[in-house]
Coordinates of C-alpha atoms in Angstrom, one line a residue:
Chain Q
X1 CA -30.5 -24.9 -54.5
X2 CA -27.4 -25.2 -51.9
X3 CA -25.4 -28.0 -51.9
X4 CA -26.2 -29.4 -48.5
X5 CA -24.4 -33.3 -49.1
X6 CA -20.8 -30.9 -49.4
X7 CA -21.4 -28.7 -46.8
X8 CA -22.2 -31.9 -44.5
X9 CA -19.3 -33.3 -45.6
X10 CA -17.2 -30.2 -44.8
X11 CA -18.5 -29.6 -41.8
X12 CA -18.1 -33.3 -40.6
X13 CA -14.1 -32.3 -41.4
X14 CA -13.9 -29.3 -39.8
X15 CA -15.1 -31.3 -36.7
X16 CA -12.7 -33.9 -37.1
X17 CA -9.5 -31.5 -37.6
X18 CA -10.8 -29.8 -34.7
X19 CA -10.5 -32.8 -32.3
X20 CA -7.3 -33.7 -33.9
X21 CA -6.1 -30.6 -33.4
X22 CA -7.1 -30.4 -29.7
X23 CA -6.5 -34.4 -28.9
X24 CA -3.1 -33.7 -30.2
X25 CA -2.4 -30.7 -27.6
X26 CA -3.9 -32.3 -24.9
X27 CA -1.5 -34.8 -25.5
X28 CA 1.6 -32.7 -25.5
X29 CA 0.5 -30.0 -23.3
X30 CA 1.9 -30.4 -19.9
X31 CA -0.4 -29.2 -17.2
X32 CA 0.4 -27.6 -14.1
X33 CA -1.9 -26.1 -12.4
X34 CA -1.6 -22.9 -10.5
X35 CA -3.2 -20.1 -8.2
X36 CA -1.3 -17.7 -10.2
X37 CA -2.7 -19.2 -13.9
X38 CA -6.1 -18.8 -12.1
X39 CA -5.7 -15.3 -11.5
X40 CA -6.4 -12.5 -14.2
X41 CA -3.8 -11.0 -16.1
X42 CA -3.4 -7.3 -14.9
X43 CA -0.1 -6.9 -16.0
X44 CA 2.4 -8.5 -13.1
X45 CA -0.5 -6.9 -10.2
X46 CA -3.0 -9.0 -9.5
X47 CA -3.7 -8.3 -6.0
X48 CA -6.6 -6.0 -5.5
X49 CA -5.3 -2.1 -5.4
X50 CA -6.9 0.3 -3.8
X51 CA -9.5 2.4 -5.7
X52 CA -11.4 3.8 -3.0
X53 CA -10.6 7.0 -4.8
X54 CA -13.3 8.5 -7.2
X55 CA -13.9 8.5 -10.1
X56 CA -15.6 11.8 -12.3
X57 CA -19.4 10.7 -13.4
X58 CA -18.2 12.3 -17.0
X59 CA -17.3 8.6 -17.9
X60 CA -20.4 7.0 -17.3
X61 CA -22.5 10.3 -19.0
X62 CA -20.0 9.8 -22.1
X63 CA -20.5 6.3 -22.3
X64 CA -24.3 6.5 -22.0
X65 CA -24.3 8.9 -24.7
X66 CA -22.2 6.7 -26.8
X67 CA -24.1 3.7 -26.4
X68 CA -27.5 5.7 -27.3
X69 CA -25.9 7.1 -30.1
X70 CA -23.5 4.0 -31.3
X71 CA -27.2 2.2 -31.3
X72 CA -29.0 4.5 -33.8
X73 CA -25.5 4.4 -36.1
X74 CA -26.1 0.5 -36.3
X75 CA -29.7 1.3 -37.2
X76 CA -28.7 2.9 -40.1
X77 CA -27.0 0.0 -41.5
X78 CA -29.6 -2.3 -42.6
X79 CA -31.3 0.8 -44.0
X80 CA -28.6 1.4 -45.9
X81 CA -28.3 -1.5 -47.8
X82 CA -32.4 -1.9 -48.4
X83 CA -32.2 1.8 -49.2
X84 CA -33.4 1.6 -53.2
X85 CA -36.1 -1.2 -52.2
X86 CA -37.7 0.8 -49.3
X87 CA -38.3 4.1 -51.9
X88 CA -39.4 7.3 -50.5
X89 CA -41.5 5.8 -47.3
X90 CA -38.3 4.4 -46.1
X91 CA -36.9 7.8 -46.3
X92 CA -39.4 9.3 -44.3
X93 CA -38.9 6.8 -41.7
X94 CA -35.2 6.6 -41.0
X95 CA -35.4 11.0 -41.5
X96 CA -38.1 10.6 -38.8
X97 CA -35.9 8.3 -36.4
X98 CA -32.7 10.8 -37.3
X99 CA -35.2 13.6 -36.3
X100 CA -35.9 12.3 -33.0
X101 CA -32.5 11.3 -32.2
X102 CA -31.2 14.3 -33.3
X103 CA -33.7 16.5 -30.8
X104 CA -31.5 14.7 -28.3
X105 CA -28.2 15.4 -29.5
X106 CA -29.1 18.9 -29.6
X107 CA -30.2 19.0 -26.2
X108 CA -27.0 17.4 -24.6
X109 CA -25.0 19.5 -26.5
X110 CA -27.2 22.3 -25.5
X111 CA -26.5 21.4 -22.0
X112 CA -23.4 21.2 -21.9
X113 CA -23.4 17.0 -21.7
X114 CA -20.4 16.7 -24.3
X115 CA -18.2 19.5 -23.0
X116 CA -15.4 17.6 -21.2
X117 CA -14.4 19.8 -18.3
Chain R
X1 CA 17.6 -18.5 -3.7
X2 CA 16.7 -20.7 -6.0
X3 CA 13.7 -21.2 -7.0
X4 CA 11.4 -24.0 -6.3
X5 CA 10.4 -26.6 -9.6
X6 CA 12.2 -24.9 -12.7
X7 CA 10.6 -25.4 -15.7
X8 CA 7.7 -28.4 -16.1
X9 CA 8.2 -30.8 -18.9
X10 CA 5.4 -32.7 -20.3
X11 CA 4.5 -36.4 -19.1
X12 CA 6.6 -37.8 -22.1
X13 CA 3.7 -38.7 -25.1
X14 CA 5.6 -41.3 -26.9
X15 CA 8.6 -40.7 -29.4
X16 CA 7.0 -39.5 -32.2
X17 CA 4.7 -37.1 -31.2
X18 CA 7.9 -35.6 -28.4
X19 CA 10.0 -34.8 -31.3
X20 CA 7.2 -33.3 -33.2
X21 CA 6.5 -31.3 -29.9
X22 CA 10.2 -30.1 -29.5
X23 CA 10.6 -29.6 -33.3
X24 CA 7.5 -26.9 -33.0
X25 CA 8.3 -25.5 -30.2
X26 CA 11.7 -24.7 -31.1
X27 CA 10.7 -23.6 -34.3
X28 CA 7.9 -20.9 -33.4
X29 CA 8.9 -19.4 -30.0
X30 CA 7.3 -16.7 -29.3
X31 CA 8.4 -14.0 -26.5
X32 CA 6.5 -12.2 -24.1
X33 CA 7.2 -8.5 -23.8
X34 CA 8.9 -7.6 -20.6
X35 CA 11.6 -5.2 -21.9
X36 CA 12.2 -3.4 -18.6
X37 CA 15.4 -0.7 -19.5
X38 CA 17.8 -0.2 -22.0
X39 CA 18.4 -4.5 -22.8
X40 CA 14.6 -3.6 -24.0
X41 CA 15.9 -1.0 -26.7
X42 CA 18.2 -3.9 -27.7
X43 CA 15.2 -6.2 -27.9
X44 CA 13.6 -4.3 -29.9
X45 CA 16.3 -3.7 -32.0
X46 CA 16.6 -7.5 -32.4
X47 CA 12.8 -8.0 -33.2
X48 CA 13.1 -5.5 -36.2
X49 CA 14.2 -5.0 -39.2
X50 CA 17.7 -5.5 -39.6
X51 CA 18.4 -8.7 -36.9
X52 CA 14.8 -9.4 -37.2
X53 CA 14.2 -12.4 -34.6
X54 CA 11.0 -13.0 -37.2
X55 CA 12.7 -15.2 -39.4
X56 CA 13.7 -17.7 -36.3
X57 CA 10.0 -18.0 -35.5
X58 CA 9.3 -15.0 -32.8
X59 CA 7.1 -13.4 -35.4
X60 CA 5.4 -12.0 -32.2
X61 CA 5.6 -10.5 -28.5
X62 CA 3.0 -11.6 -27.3
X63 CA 0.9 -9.0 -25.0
X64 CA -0.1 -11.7 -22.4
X65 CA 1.5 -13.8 -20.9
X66 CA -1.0 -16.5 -21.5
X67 CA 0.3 -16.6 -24.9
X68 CA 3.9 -17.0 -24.4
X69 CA 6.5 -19.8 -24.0
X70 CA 9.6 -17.8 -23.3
X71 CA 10.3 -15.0 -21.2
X72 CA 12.9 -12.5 -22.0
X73 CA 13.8 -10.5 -19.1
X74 CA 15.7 -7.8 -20.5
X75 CA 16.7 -4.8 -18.0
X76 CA 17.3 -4.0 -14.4
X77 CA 14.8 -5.8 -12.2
X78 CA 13.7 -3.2 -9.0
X79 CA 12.5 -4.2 -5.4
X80 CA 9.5 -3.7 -6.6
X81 CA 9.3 -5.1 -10.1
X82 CA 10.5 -8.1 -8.6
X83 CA 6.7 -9.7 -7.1
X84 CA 5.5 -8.4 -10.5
X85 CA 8.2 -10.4 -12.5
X86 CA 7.1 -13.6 -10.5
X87 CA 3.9 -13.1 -11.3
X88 CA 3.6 -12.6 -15.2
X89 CA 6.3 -15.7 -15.8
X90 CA 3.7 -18.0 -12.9
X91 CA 1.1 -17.3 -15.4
X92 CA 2.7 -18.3 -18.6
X93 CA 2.0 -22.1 -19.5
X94 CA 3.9 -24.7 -19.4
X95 CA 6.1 -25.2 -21.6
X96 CA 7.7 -21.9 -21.0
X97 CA 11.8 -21.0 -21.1
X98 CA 13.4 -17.5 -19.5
X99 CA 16.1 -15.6 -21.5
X100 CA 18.2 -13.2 -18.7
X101 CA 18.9 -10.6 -21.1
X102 CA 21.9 -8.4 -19.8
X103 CA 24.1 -7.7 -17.1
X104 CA 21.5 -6.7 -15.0
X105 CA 19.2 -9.6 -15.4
X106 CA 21.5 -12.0 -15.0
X107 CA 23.5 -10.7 -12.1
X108 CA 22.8 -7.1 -10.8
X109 CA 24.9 -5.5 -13.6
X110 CA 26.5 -2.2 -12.0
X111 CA 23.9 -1.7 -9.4
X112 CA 25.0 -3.6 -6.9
X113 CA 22.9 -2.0 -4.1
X114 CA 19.2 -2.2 -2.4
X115 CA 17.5 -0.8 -5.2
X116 CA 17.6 -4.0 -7.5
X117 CA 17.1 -7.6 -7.2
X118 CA 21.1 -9.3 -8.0
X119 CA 20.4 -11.5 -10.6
X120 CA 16.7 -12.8 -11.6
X121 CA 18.0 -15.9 -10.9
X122 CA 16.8 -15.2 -7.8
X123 CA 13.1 -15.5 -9.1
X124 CA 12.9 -17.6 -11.7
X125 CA 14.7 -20.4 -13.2
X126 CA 16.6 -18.8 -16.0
X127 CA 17.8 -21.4 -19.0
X128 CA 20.1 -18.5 -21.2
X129 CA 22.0 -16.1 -19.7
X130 CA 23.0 -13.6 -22.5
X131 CA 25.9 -11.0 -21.1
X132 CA 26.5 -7.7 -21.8
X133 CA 25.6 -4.1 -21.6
X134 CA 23.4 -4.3 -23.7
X135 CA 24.2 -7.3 -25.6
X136 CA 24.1 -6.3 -29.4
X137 CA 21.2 -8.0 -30.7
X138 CA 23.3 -10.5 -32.1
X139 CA 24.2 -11.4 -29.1
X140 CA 20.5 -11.9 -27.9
X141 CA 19.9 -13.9 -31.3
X142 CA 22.8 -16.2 -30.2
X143 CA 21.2 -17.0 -27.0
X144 CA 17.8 -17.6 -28.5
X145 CA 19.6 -20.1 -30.8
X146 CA 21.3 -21.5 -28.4
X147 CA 17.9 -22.0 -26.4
X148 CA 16.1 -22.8 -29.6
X149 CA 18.8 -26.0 -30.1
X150 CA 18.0 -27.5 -26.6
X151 CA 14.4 -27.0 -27.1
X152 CA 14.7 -28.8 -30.6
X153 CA 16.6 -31.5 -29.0
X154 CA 14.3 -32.1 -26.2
X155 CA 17.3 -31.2 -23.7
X156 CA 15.0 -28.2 -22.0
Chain O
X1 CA 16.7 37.2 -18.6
X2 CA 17.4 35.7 -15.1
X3 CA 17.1 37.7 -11.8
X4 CA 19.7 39.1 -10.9
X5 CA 21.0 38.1 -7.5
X6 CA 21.0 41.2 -6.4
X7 CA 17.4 41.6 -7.2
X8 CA 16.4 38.2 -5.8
X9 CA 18.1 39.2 -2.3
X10 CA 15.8 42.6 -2.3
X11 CA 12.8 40.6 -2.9
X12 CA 13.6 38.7 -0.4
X13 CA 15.4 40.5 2.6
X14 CA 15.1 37.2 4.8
X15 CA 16.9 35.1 2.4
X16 CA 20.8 35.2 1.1
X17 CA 20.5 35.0 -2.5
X18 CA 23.5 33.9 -5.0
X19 CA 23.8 32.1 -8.1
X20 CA 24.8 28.7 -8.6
X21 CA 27.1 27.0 -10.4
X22 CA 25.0 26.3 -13.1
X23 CA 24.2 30.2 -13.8
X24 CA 20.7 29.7 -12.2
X25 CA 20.0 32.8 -9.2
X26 CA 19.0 30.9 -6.0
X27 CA 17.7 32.3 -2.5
X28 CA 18.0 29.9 0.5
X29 CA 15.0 31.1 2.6
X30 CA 14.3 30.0 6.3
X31 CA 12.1 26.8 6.2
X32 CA 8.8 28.8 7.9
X33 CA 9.0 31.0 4.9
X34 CA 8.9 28.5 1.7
X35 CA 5.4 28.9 1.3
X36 CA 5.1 32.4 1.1
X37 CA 8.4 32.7 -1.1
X38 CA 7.0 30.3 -3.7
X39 CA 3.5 31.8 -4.2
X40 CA 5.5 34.9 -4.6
X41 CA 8.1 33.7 -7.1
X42 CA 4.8 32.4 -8.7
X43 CA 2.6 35.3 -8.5
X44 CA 4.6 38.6 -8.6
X45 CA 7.8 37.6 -10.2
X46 CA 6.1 35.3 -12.8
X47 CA 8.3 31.9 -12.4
X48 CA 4.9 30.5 -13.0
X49 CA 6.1 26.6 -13.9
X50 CA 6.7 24.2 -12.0
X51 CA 10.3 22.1 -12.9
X52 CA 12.2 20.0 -10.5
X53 CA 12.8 19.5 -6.4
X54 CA 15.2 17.4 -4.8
X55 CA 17.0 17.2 -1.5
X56 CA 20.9 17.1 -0.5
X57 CA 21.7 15.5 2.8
X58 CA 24.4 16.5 4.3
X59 CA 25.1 14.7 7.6
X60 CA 27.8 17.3 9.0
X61 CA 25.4 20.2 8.3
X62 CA 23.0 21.8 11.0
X63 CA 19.8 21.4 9.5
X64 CA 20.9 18.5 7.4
X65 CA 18.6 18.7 4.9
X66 CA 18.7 21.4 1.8
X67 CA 15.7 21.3 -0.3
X68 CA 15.7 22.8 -3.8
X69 CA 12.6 23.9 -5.6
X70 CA 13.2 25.0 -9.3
X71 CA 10.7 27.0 -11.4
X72 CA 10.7 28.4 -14.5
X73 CA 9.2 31.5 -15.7
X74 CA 7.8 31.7 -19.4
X75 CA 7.3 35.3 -19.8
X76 CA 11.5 35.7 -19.0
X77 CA 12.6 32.3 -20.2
X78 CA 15.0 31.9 -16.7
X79 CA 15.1 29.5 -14.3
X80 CA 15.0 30.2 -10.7
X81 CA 16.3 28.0 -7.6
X82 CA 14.5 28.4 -3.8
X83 CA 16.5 26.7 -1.4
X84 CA 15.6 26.0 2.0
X85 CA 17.4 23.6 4.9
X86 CA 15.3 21.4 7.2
X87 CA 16.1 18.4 10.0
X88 CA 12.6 17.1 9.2
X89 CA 9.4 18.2 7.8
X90 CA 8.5 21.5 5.4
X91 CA 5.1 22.9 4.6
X92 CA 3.7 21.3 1.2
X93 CA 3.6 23.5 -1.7
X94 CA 1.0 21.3 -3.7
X95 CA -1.7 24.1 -3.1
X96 CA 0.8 26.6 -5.2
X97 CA 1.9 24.1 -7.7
X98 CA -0.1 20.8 -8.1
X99 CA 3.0 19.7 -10.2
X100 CA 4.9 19.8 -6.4
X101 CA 3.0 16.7 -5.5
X102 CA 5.1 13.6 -7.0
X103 CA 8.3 15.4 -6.2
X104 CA 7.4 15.5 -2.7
X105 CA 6.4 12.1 -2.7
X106 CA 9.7 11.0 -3.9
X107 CA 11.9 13.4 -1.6
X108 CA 9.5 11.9 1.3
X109 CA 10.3 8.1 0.1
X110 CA 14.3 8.8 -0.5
X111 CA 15.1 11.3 2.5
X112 CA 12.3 10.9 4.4
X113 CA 11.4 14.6 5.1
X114 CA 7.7 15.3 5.6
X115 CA 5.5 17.7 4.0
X116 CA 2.8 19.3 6.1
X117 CA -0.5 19.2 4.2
X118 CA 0.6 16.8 1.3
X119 CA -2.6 15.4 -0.2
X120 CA -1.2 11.9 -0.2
X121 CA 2.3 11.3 1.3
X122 CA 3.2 8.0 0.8
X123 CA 5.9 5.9 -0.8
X124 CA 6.4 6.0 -4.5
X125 CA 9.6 4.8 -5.5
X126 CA 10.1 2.2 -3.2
X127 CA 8.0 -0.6 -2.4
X128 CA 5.3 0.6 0.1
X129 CA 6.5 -1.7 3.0
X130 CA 10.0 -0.9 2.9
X131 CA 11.6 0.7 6.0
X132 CA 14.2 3.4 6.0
X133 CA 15.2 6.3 3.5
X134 CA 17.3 4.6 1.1
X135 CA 19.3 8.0 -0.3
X136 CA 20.2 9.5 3.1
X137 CA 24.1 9.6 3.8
X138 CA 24.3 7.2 6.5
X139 CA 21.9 4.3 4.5
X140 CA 23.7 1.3 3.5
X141 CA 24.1 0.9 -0.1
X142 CA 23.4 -2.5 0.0
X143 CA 23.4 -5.6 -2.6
X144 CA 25.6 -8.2 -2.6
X145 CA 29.5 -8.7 -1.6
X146 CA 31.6 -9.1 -4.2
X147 CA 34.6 -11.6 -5.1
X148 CA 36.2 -11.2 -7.8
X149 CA 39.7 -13.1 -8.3
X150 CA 41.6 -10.1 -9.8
X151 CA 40.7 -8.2 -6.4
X152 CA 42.0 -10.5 -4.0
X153 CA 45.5 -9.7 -4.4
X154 CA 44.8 -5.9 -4.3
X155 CA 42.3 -6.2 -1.4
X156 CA 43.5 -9.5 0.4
X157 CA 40.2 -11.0 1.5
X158 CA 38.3 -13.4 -0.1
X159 CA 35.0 -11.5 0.2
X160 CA 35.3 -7.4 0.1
X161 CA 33.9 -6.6 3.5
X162 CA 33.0 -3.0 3.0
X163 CA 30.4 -1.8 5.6
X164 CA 28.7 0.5 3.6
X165 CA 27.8 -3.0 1.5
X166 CA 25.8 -5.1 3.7
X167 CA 27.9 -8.4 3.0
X168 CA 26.4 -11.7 3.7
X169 CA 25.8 -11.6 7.1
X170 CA 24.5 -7.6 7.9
X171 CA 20.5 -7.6 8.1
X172 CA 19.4 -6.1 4.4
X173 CA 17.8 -2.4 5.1
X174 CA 14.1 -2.6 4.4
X175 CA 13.6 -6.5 5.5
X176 CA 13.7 -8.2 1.9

């Protein structure tokens, strides 16, 4: 079936260009440590800012709903591509599982959940 | 005041491999964006189409700093830009090269008043200082070549 | 179609009203009175957009502050300049115009009038530990003294000593 003797052989030299690759860097790379390389990146202001101000709970609500509904979107994929071997029962299941998440999508747009302001 | 350290060089790794370091790092050095004012409009102008910095090996600006050997300061540094300019050219690595794009960068420019640090000098080592107001972009290629010629000869 | 000054000044009997150079009617308005002129401009003459405020200092004048408030109306397409002179502190007008509040901010950090019930008045141009008001009259202009060769014939000094520059050995405004 596969051809496992290549694909040992290949992966033996992707392991090898690898430490070349970094042995070589290590060698050139001058290091010199500091607090400043330690510190994330935020753009030039890495001391801590003041944030005692608040912050709307819209943000959180919106990216609730988006994870829920970004969730059920990547359910459908692997539905999608066994669609023609799962037949008419597979139908009924994802339209069952669209149903129920669908009841929910009605009822935070009913409430007002999406509405920005 | 000047600066403490300048630029670190590597811990020389024999002859070979130190003129295959310089010859790579001359030949892909790649920026970090801090266009500040109107040197930045210049910049850009450089880093398009027409003067197109690209074909000397700064195919990118690179977002972070992390990811950048030289520093192009181009534009008026303020009071209080100037902690924030310390900060991003502490976090690039080593090997890393600054570019004073300007009048203002290199010396104050026009505004010589509270308002603006006289000269990045001031804050970082600078290797290229590249005059004008605003330099024509191929007069920030020139210094990039110049710079790029040093690095290639291992002289920075 | 602008206001006519003459309009302005019987809206407003406690202000003198006139126009300005640039063609845009203005009414300088004692200082107690800004808030209730600008929620009027606002509300029954319709300049119902926020533009531009800045100050003028003036250090011969009595107050020495002017402050100048521009709006904008969209129903007449004019502008419309409220002027009012202070030594040190005006009511905010953020509650009329939530737009007011960076302006103020700014005015505060170059001139360093105050603003009575500004949500947040703080420093916003310069850095927030600097002392002083950088664009009053009688502030240093700082940098660095110059010394240029061409200039030492025409000024005969080797460094130009100009007080208003701070020169090498004045303290530097703001402690950097």
């Amino acid at each position: 079936m596969a051809d496992y003797p290549s694909l040992f052989i290949y992966l033996c030299l992707v392991a090898a260009i690898v430490a070349v690759i970094v042995a070589i860097s290590g060698l050139l790379s001058p290091s010199d440590p500091s607090p400043a390389k330690g510190r994330p990146y935020e753009c030039g202001v890495s001391e801590p800012v003041n944030v005692e101000h608040r912050w709307p709970v819209r943000f959180a609500l919106v990216a609730m709903l988006f994870l829920v509904f970004d969730v059920e979107a990547l359910f459908f994929y692997p539905w999608a591509v066994l669609v023609r071997e799962l037949r008419w029962t597979g139908i009924a299941a994802i339209a069952s599982f669209f149903a129920v998440l669908g009841a929910g999508y009605i009822y935070a747009r009913s409430r007002g959940a999406l509405r920005w302001r | 005041m000047v600066p403490q350290g300048g630029h670190v060089r590597d811990a020389s790794p024999g002859f070979l491999l130190g003129k295959l370091a310089d010859w790579s790092r001359e030949k892909s050095l790649w920026p970090a964006t801090f266009g500040l004012a109107c040197c930045a409009i210049e910049m850009m102008a450089a880093s398009a189409a027409s003067y197109d910095i690209a074909r000397f090996g700064s195919e990118v600006f690179r977002g972070s700093p992390r990811q950048a050997d030289l520093l192009i300061v181009s534009g008026r540094v303020s009071q209080k830009m100037a902690p924030v300019l310390r900060e991003i050219y502490d976090q690039m690595p080593e090997p890393k090269w600054v570019i004073s794009m300007g009048d203002c960068a290199s010396c104050g420019g026009v505004f010589n008043n509270y308002a603006l640090v006289q000269g990045v000098d001031k804050l970082v080592p600078v290797d290229v200082y590249v005059p004008g107001c605003p330099p024509r972009p191929e007069a920030l290629i020139d210094g990039i070549l110049k710079l790029k010629a040093d690095i290639g000869k291992g002289l920075r | 179609m602008a206001l006519a000054p003459e309009a302005l000044q019987a809206a407003f009997p406690n202000g003198a009203a006139g126009l300005s150079a640039d063609d845009i009617p203005y009414i300088l308005v004692p200082v107690g009175d800004v808030l209730d002129v600008i929620q009027r401009c606002r509300d029954e003459l319709g300049y119902s957009r926020w533009i531009d405020m800045t100050a003028v200092d003036d250090l011969e004048a009595e107050p020495r502050f002017e402050l100048q408030y521009l709006l904008y109306s969209m129903t007449t397409h004019s502008w419309l300049r409220i002027k009012t002179q202070t030594n040190e502190r005006v009511a905010s007008v953020t509650e009329i115009f939530a737009g007011a509040n960076w302006y103020e901010r700014e005015v505060f950090d170059l001139f360093g009038i105050e603003f009575d019930g500004h949500p947040n008045l703080t420093r916003i141009m310069m850095p927030d530990d600097w002392e002083g008001y950088p664009l009053r009259r009688d502030y240093p202009i700082g940098g660095e003294p110059i010394d240029f060769t061409v200039t030492r014939e025409l000024h005969g000094d080797v460094t130009l000593r100009d007080e208003r520059i701070g020169g090498a050995g004045a303290p530097r405004p703001g402690g950097r």
